[in-house]
Backbone as CSV, one residue per row, in Angstrom:
resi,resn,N_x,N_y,N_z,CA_x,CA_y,CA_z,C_x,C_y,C_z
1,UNK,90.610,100.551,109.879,90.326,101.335,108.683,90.482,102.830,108.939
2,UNK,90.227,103.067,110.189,89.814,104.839,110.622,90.808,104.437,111.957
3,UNK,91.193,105.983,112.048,91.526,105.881,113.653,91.122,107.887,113.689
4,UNK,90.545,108.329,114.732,90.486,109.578,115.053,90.888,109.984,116.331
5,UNK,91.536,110.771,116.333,92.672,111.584,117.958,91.535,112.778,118.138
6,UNK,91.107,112.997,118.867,90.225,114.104,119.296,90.494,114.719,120.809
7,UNK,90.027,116.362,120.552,91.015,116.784,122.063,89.828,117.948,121.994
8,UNK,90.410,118.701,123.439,89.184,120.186,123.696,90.672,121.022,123.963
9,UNK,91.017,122.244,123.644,91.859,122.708,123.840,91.153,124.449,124.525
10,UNK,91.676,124.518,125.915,90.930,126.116,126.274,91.724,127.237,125.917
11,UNK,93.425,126.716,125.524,93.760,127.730,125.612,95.395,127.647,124.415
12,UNK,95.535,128.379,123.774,96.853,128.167,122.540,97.925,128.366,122.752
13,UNK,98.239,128.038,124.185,99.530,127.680,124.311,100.266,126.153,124.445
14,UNK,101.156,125.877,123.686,101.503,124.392,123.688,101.336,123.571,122.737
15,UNK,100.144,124.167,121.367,99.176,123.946,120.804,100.526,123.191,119.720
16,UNK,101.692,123.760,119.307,102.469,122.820,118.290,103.077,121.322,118.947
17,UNK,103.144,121.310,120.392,103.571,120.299,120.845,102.379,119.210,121.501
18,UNK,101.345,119.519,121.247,100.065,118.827,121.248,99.768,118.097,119.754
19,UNK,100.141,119.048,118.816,99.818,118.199,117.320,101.171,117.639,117.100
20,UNK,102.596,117.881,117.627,103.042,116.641,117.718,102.583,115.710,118.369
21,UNK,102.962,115.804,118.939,102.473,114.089,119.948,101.072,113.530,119.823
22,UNK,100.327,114.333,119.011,99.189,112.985,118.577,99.236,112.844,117.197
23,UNK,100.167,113.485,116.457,100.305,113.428,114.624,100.903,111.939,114.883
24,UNK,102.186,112.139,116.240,102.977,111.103,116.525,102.547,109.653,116.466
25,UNK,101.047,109.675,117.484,100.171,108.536,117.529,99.566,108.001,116.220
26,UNK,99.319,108.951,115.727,98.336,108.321,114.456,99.742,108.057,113.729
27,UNK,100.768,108.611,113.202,101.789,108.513,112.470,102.478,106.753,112.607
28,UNK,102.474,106.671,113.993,102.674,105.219,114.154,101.592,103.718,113.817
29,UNK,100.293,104.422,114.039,99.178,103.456,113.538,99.414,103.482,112.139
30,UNK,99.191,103.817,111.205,99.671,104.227,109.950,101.165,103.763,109.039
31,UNK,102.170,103.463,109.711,103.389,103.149,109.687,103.685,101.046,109.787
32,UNK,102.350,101.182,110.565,102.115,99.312,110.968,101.097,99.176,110.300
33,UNK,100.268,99.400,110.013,98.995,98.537,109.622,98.974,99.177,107.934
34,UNK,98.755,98.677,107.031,98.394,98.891,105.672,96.973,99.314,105.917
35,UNK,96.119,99.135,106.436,94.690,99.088,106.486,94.268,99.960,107.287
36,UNK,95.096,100.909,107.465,94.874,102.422,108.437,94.470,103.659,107.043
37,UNK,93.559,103.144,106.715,93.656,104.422,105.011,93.549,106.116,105.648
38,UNK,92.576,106.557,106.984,91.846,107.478,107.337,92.207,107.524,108.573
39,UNK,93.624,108.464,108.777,93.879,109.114,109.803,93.508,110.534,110.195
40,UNK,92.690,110.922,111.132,92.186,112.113,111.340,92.066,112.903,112.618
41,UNK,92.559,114.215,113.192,92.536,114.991,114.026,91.366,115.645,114.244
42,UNK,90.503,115.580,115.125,89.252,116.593,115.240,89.882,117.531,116.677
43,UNK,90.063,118.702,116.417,90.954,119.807,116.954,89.697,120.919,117.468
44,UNK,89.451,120.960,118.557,88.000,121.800,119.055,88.539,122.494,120.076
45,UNK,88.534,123.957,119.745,89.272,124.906,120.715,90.293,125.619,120.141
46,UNK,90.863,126.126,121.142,92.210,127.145,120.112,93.653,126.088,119.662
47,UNK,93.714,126.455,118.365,94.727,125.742,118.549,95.540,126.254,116.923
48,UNK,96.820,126.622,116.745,97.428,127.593,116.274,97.880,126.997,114.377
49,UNK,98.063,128.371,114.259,98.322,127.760,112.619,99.275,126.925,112.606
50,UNK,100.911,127.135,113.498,101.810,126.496,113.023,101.091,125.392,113.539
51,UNK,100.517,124.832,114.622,100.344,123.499,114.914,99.196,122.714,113.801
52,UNK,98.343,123.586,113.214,97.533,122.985,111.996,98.427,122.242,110.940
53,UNK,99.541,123.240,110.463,100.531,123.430,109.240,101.005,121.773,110.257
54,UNK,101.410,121.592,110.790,102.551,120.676,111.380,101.429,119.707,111.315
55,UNK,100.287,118.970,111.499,98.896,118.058,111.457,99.123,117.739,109.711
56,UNK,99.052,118.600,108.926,98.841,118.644,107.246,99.959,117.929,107.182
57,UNK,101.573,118.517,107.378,102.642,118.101,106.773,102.591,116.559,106.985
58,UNK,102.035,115.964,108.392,102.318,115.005,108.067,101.326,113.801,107.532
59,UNK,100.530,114.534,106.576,99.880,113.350,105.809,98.364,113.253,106.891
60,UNK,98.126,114.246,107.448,96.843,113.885,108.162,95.872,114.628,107.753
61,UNK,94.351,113.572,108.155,93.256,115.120,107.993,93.170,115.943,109.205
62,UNK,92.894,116.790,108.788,92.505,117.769,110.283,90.961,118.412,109.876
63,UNK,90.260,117.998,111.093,89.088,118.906,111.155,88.697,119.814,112.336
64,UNK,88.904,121.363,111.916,89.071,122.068,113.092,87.586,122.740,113.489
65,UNK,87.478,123.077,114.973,85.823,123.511,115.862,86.499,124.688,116.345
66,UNK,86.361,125.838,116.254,86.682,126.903,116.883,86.304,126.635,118.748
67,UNK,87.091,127.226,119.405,86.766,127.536,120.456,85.359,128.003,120.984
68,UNK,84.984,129.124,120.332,83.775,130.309,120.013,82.719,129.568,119.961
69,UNK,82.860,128.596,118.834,80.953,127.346,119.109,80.709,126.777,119.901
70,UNK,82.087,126.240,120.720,82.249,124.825,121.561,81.507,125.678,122.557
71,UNK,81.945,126.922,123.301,81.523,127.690,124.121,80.079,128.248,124.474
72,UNK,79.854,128.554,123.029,78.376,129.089,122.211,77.483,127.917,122.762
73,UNK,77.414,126.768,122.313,76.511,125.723,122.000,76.248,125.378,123.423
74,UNK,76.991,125.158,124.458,77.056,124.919,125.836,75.655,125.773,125.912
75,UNK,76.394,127.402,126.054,75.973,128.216,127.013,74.364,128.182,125.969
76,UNK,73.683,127.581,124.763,72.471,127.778,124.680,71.851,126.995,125.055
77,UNK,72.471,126.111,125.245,71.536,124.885,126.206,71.892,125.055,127.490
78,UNK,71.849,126.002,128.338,71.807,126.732,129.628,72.851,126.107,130.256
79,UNK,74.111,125.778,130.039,75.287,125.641,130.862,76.580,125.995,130.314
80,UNK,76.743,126.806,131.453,78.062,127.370,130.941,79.474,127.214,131.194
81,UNK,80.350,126.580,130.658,81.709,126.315,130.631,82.671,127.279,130.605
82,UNK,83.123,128.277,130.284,83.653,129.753,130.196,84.075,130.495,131.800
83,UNK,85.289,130.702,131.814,85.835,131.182,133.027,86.517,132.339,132.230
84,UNK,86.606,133.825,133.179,87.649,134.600,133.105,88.943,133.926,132.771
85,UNK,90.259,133.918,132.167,91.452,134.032,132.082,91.986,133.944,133.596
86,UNK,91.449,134.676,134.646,92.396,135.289,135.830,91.529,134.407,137.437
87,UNK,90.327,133.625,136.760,89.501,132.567,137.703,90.538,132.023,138.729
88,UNK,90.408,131.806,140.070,90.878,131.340,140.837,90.317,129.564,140.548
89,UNK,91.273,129.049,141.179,90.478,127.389,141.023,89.542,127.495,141.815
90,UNK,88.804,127.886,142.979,87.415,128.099,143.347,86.476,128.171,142.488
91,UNK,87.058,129.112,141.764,85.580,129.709,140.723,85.197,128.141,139.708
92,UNK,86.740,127.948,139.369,86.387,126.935,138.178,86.236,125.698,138.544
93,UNK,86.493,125.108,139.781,85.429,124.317,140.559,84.211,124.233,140.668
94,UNK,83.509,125.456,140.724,82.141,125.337,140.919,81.950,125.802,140.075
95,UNK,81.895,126.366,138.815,81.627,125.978,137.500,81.544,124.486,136.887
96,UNK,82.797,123.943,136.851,82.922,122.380,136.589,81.709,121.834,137.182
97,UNK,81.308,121.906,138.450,80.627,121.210,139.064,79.070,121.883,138.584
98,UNK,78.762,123.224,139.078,77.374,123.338,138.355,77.059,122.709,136.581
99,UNK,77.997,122.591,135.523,77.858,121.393,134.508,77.695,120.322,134.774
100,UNK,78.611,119.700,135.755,77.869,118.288,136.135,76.885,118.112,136.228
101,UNK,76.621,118.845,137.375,75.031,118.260,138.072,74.294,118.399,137.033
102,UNK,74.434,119.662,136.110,73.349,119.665,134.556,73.462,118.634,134.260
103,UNK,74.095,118.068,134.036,73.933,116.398,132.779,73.860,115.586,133.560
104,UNK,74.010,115.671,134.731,72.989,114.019,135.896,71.965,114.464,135.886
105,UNK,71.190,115.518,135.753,70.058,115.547,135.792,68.738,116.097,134.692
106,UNK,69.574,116.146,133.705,69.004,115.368,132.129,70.025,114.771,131.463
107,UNK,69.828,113.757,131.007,70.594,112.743,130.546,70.907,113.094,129.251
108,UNK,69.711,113.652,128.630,69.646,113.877,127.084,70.436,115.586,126.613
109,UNK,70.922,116.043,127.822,71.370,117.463,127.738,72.773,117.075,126.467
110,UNK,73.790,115.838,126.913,75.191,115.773,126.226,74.441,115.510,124.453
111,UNK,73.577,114.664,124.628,73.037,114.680,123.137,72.859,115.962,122.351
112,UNK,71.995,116.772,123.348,71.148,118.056,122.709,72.533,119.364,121.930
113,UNK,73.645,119.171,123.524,74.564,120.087,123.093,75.647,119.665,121.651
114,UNK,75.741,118.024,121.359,76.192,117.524,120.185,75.776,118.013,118.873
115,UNK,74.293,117.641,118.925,73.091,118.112,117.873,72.989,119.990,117.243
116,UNK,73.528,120.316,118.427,73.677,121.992,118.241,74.954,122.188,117.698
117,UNK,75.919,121.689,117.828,77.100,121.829,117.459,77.123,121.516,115.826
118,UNK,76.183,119.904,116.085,76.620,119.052,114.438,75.640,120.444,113.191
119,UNK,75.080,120.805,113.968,73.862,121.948,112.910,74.557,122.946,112.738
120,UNK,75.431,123.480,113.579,76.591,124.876,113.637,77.354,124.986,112.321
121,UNK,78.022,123.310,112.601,78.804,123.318,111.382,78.242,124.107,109.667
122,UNK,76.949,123.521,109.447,76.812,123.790,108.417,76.916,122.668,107.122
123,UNK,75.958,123.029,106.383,75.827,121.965,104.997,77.309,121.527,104.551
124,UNK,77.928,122.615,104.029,79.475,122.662,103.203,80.356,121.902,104.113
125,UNK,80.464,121.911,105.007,81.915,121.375,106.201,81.285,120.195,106.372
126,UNK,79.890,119.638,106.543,79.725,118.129,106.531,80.180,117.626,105.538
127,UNK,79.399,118.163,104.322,79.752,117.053,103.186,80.762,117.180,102.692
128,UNK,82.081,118.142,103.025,83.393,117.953,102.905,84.086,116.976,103.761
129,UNK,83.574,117.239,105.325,84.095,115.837,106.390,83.697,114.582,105.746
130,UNK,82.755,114.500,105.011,82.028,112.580,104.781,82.790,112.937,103.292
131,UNK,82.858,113.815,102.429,83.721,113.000,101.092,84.853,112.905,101.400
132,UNK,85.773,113.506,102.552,87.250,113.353,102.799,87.527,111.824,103.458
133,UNK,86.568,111.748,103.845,86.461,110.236,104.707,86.091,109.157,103.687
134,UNK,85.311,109.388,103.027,84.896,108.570,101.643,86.170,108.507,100.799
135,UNK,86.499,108.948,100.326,87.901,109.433,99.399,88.689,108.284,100.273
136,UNK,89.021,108.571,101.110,90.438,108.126,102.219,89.934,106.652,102.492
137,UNK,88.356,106.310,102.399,88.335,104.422,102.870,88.257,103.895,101.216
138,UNK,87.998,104.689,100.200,87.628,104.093,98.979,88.504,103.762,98.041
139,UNK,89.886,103.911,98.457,91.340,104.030,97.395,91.867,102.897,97.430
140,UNK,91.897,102.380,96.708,92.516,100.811,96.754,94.290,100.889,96.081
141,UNK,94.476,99.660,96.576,95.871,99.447,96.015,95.909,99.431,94.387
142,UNK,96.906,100.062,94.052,96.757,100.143,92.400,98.173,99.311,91.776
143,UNK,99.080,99.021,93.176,100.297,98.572,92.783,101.130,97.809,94.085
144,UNK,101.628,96.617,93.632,101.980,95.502,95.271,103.725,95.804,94.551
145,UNK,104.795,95.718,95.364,106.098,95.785,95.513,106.420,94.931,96.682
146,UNK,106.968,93.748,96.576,107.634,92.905,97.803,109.412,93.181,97.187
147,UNK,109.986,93.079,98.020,111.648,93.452,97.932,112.080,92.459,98.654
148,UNK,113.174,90.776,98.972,113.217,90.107,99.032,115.047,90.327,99.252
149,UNK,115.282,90.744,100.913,116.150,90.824,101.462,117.341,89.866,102.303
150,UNK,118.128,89.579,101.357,119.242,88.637,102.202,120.418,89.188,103.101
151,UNK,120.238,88.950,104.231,121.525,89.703,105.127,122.323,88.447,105.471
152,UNK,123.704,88.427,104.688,124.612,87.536,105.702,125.732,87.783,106.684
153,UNK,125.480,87.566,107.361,126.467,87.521,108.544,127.595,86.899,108.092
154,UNK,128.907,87.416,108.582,130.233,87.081,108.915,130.829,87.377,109.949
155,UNK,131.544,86.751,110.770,132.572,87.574,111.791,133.770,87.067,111.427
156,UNK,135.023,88.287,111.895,136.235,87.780,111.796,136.853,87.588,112.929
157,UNK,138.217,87.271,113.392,138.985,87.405,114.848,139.676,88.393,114.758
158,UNK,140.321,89.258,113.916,141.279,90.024,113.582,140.562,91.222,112.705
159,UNK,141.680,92.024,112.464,141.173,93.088,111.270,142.297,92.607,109.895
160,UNK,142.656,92.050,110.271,144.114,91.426,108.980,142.860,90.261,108.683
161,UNK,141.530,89.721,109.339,141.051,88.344,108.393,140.199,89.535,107.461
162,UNK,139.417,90.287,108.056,138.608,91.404,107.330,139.380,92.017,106.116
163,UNK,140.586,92.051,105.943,141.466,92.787,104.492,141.376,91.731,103.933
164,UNK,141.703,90.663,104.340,141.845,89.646,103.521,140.587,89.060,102.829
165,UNK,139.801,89.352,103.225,138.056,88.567,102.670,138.081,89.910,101.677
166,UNK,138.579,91.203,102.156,137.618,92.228,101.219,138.808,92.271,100.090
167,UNK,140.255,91.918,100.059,141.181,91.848,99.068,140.793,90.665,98.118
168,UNK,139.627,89.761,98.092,139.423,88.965,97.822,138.551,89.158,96.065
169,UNK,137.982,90.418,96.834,136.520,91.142,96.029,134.984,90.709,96.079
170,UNK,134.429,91.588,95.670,132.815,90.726,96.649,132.458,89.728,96.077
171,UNK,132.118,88.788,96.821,131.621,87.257,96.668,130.392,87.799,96.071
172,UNK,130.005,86.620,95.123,128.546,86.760,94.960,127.788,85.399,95.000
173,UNK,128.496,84.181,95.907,127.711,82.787,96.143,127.585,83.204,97.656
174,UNK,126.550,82.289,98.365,126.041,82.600,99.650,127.646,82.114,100.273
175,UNK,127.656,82.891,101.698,128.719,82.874,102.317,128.353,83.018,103.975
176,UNK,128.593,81.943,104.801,128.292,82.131,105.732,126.244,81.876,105.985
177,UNK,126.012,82.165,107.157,124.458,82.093,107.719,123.719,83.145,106.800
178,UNK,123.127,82.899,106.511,121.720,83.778,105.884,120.883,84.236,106.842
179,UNK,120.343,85.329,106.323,119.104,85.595,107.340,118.257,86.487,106.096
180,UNK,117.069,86.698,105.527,115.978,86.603,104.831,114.850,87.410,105.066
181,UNK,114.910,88.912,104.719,113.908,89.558,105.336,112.899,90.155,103.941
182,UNK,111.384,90.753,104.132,111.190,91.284,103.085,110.726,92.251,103.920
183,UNK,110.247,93.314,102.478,109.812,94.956,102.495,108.457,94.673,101.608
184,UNK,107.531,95.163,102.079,106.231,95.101,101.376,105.834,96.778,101.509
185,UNK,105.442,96.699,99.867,105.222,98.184,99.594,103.965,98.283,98.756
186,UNK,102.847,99.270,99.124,101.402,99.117,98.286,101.631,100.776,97.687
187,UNK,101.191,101.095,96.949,100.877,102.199,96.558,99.210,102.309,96.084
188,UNK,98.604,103.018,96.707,97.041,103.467,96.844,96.970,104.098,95.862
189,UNK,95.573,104.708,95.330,94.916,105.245,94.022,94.838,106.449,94.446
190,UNK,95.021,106.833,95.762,94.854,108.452,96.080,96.779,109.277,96.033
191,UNK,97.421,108.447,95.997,99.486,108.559,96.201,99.330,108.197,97.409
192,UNK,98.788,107.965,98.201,99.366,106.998,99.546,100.029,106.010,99.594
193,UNK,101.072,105.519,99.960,102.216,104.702,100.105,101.971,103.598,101.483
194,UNK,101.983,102.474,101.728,102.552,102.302,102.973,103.472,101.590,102.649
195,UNK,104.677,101.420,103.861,105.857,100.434,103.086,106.459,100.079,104.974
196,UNK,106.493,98.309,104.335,106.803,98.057,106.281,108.074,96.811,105.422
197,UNK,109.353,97.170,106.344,110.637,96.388,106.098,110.663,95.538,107.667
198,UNK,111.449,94.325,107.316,112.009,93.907,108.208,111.188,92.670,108.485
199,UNK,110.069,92.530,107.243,109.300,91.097,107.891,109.759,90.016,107.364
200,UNK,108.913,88.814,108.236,109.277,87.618,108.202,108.546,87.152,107.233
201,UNK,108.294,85.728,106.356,107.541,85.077,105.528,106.266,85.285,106.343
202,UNK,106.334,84.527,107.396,104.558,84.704,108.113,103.987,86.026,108.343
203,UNK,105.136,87.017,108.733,104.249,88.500,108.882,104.402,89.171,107.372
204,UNK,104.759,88.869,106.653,104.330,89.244,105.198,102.829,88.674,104.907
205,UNK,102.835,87.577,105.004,101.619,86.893,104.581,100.278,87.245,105.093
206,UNK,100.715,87.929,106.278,99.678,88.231,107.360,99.240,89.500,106.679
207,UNK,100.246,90.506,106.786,100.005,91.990,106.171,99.227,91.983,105.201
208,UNK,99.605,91.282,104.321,98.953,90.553,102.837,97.328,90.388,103.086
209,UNK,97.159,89.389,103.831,96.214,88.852,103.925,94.987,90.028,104.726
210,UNK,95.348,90.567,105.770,94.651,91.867,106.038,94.269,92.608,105.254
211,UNK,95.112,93.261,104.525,95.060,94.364,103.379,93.794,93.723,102.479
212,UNK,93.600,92.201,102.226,92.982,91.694,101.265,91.462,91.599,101.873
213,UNK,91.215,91.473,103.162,90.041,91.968,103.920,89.473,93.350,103.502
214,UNK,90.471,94.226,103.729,89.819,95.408,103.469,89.452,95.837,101.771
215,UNK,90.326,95.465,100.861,90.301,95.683,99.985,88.435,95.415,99.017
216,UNK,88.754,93.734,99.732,86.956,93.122,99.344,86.158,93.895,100.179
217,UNK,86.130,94.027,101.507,84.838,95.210,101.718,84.970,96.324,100.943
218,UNK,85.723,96.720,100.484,85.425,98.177,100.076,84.602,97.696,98.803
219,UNK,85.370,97.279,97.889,84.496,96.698,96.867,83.071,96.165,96.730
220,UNK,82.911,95.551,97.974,81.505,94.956,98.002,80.932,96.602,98.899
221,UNK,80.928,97.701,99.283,80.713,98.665,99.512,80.026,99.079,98.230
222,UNK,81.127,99.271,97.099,81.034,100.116,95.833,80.146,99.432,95.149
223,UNK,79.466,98.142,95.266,78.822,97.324,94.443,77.376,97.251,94.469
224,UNK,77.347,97.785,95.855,76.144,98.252,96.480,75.678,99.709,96.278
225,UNK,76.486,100.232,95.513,76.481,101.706,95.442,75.667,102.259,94.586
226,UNK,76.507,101.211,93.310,75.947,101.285,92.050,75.076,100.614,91.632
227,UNK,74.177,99.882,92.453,72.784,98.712,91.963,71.728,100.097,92.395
């Protein structure tokens, strides 16, 4: 139903070829499964407009954490993550390592620094993250399209048998082996599309039959909503 790509980024270089290659990932979950409604990037650290702009274009959510809190929230719960720019790997060794030992030796520290973060955000950016997520699991199919594909094969020995079949003009009774593919296409209540070619009777049926899982939970979701 959901899939989320989440990353820590220290520094904005690379930052458009990072939101490729995970737009990439989710782009492919999304491309196979009908029942992927809520694809989403949580992007924490620097990370650049064009690479935001390039996350949007392709049909994703993005929810971005500045660098500045991720940093902030650490250092108020007394550990600090933050190196000079010009740190030798010494330094940032024993940095890395004085954080460790913090969280082996309160357990509840990774909670506390979460909890500071989730309060950072603010009223407005939650209940925009939970209706964007609401919106994106609650859209049902409003319209089914199956397309019902015949490919036949021919071979010839020559290129003089090939003039001769096409001097003929196009056949329109079956000719030769068949082969039988379909295209299943949904269109969602929000304009979301998914559309997967090339299946068989059984992986149609299958797709079908998934989609129809999700469809009844959501419904029995909404039913509960309104009692």
């Amino acid at each position: 139903m959901a899939a989320f790509e989440t990353f820590w980024r220290r520094g904005i270089r690379h930052s458009k070829d990072k939101a490729r290659d995970d737009s990439g990932k989710l782009g492919a979950i999304r491309d196979t499964y009908p029942t992927a409604r809520m694809l989403c990037i949580y992007a924490a650290g620097d990370f650049s407009k064009p690479a935001k702009d390039l996350v949007k274009s392709r049909g994703l959510e993005l929810f971005y954490i500045p660098k500045r809190d991720i940093l902030e929230v650490w250092e108020e719960n007394g550990v600090t993550i933050d190196y000079p720019d010009k740190a030798d790997e010494t330094s940032k060794a024993e940095l890395a390592d004085l954080a460790a030992k913090a969280l082996r030796q309160d357990t509840d520290l990774l909670q506390r620094i979460a909890d500071s973060l989730w309060d950072r955000l603010g009223a407005t950016e939650k209940t925009r993250m939970t209706d964007v997520v609401r919106a994106r699991l609650s859209a049902l199919p409003r319209n089914y399209t199956i397309d019902v594909v015949d490919f036949v094969h021919l071979e010839f020995a020559s290129r003089i048998a090939v003039q001769e079949f096409i001097d003929r003009g196009e056949f329109l009774q079956q000719v030769g082996d068949t082969h039988r593919e379909y295209r299943y296409t949904v269109e969602f209540g929000d304009g979301d599309v998914f559309e997967r070619s090339g299946l068989s009777w059984i992986e149609l049926r299958q797709l079908h039959k998934n989609l129809g899982r999700l469809v009844k939970h959501v419904e029995r979701l909404s039913q509960r909503a309104l009692k």
